[in-house]
Tab-separated table of C-alpha atoms in Angstrom:
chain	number	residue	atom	x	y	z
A	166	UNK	CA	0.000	0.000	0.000
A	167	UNK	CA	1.412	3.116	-1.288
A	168	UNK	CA	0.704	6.459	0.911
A	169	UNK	CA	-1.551	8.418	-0.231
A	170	UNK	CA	0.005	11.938	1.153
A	171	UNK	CA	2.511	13.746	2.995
A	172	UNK	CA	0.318	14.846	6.400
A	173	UNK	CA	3.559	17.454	7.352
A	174	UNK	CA	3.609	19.163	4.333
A	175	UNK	CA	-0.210	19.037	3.003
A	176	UNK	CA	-1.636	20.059	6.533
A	177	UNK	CA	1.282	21.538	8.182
A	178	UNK	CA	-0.991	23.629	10.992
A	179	UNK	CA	-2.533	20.480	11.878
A	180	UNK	CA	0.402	18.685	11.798
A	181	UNK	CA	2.472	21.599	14.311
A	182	UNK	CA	-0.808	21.042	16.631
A	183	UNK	CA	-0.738	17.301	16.795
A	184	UNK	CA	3.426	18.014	17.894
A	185	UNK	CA	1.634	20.512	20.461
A	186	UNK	CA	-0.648	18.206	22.359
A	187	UNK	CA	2.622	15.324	21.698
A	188	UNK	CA	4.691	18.077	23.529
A	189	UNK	CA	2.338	18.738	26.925
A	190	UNK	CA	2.394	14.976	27.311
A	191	UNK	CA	5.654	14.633	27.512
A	192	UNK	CA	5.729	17.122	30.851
A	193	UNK	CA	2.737	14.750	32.226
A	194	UNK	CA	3.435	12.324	35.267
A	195	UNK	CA	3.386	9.697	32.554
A	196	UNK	CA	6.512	7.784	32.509
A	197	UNK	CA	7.699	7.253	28.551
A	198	UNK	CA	7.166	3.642	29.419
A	199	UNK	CA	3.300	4.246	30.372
A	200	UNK	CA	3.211	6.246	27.480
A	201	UNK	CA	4.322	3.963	25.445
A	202	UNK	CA	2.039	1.222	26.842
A	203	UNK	CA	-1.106	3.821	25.518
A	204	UNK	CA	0.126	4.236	22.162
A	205	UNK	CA	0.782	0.896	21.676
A	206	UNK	CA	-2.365	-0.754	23.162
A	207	UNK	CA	-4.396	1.646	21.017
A	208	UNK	CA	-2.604	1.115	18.250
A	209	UNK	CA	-3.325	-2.940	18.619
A	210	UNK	CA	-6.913	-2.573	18.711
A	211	UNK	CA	-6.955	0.041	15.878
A	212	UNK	CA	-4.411	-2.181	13.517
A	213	UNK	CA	-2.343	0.634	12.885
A	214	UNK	CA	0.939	-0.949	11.469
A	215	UNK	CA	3.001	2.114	11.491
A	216	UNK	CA	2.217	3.687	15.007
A	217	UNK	CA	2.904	0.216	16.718
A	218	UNK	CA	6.217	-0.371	14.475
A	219	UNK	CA	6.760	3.086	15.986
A	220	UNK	CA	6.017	2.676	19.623
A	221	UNK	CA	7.119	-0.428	19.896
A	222	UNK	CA	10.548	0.299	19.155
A	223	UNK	CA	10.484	3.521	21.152
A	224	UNK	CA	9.245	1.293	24.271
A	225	UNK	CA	12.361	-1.262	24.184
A	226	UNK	CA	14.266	2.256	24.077
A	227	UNK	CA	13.176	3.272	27.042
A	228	UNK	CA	13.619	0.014	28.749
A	229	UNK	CA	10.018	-1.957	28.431
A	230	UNK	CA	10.452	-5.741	27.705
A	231	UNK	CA	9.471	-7.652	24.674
A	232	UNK	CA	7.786	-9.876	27.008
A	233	UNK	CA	5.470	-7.199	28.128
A	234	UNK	CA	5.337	-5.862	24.618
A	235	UNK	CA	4.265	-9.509	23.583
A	236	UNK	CA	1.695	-9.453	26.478
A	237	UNK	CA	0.287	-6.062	25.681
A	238	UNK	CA	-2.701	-7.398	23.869
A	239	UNK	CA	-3.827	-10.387	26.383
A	240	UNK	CA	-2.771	-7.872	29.710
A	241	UNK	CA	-5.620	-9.122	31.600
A	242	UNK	CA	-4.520	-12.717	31.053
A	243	UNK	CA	-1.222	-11.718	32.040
A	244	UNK	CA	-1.832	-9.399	35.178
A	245	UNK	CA	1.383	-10.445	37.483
A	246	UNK	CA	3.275	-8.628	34.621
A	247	UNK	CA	1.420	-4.864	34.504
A	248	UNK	CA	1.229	-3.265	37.918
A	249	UNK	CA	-2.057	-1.908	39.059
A	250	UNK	CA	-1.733	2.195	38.154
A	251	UNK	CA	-0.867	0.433	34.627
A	252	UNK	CA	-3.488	-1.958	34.378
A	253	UNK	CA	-5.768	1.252	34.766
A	254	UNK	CA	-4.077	3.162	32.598
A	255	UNK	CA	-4.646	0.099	29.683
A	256	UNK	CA	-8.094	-0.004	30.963
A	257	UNK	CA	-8.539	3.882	30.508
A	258	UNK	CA	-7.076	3.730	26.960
A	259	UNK	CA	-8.903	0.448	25.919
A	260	UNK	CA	-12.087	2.626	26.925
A	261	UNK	CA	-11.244	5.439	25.375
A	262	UNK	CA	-9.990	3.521	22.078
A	263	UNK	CA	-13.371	1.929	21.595
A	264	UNK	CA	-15.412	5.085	22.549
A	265	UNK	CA	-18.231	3.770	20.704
A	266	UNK	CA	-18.697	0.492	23.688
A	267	UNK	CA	-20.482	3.259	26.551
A	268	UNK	CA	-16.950	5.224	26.712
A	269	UNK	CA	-14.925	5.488	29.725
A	270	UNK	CA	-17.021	3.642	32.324
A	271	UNK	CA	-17.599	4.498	35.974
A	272	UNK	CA	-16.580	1.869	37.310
A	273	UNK	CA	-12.473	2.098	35.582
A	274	UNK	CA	-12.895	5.927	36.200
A	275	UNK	CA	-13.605	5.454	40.029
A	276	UNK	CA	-10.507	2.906	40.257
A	277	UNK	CA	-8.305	5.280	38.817
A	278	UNK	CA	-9.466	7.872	41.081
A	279	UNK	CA	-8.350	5.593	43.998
A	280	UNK	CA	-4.934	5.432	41.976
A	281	UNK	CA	-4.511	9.149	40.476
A	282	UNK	CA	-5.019	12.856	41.430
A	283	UNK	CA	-7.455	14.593	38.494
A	284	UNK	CA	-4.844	15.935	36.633
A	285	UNK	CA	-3.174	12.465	36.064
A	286	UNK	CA	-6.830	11.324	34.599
A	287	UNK	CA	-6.508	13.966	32.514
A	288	UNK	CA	-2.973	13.152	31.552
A	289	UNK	CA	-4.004	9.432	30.768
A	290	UNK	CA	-7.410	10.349	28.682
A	291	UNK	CA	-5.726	13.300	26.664
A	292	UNK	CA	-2.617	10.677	25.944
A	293	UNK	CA	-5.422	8.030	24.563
A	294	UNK	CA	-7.009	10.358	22.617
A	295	UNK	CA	-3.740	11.667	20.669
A	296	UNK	CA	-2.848	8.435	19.997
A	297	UNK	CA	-6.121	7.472	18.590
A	298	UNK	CA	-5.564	10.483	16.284
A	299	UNK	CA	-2.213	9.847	14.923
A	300	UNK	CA	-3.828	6.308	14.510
A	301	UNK	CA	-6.717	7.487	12.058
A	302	UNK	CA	-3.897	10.032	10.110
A	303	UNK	CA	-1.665	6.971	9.548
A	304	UNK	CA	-4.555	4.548	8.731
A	305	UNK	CA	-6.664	7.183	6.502
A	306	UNK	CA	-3.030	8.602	4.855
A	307	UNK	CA	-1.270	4.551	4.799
A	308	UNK	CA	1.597	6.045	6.085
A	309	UNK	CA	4.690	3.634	5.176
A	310	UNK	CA	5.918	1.533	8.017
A	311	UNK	CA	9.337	2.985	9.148
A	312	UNK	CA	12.765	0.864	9.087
C-alpha cells in the first residue's frame, strides 16, 4: 500500500498542533514507558501498522520488555506482569480507544481515582485520545511503516 500523502507538508498547521498536544504529554506524570504502553495498546486494537512499528521500538528504548510488549494485547490474562496504576491506565485507553462500547465507564474511572489525582486522569485520557488520532492520520493517509 502506497501512501496516499505527505500529512507534514499538506496540513502543516494540523500537523504543528498534533506536535503541540505530543509536547504537553511529555511534561505529564506519565513515565515514557506508560506512554508507550497507551500508544501501543491503542494502536493494537486500531491495527495501525506504522504507530505500533513506531512505539514499539520507542518502548524497548526506554527500557520496556518484549515480554510485556508480547503481552500487551492479552494484559488481563497476564496481570502479574502490569502493575495496578498500569493496568488502569490500559483499561482507561482500551475505553477510550473503543469510545463507541459506553466510553470510559464508571466503574475504571472510580478505580483510577483511587490510583490518580485529576490531573493524572486527565494526563491518561488526553494521551489516549492523541494516539487514537495519529492512529486514524496513519490509517486514513497509509503512512509507510518505518525501518
Amino acid at each position: 500500500m502506497s501512501a496516499r500523502f505527505n500529512w507534514t507538508t499538506i496540513h502543516p498547521a494540523a500537523y504543528k498542533a498534533g506536535i503541540g498536544m505530543e509536547t504537553a504529554l511529555q511534561n505529564s506524570f506519565l513515565t515514557p514507558i506508560q506512554r508507550e504502553l497507551i500508544k501501543i495498546r491503542a494502536s493494537q486494537i486500531n491495527a495501525c501498522a506504522f504507530c505500533l512499528d513506531m512505539h514499539t521500538k520507542d518502548a524497548l528504548k526506554y527500557g520496556e520488555t518484549p515480554q510485556r510488549i508480547f503481552l500487551l494485547n492479552a494484559w488481563r490474562e497476564a496481570k502479574e506482569l502490569f502493575s495496578e496504576e498500569e493496568q488502569v491506565i490500559l483499561m482507561i485507553a482500551e475505553e477510550i480507544t473503543l469510545i463507541s462500547h459506553k466510553g470510559l465507564k464508571e466503574e475504571t474511572y472510580q478505580k483510577a481515582q483511587e490510583l490518580f489525582e485529576e490531573t493524572q486522569i486527565a494526563d491518561i485520557i488526553m494521551a489516549s485520545i492523541v494516539i487514537n488520532m495519529w492512529n486514524r492520520i496513519a490509517i486514513s493517509t497509509h503512512m509507510p511503516i518505518g525501518k
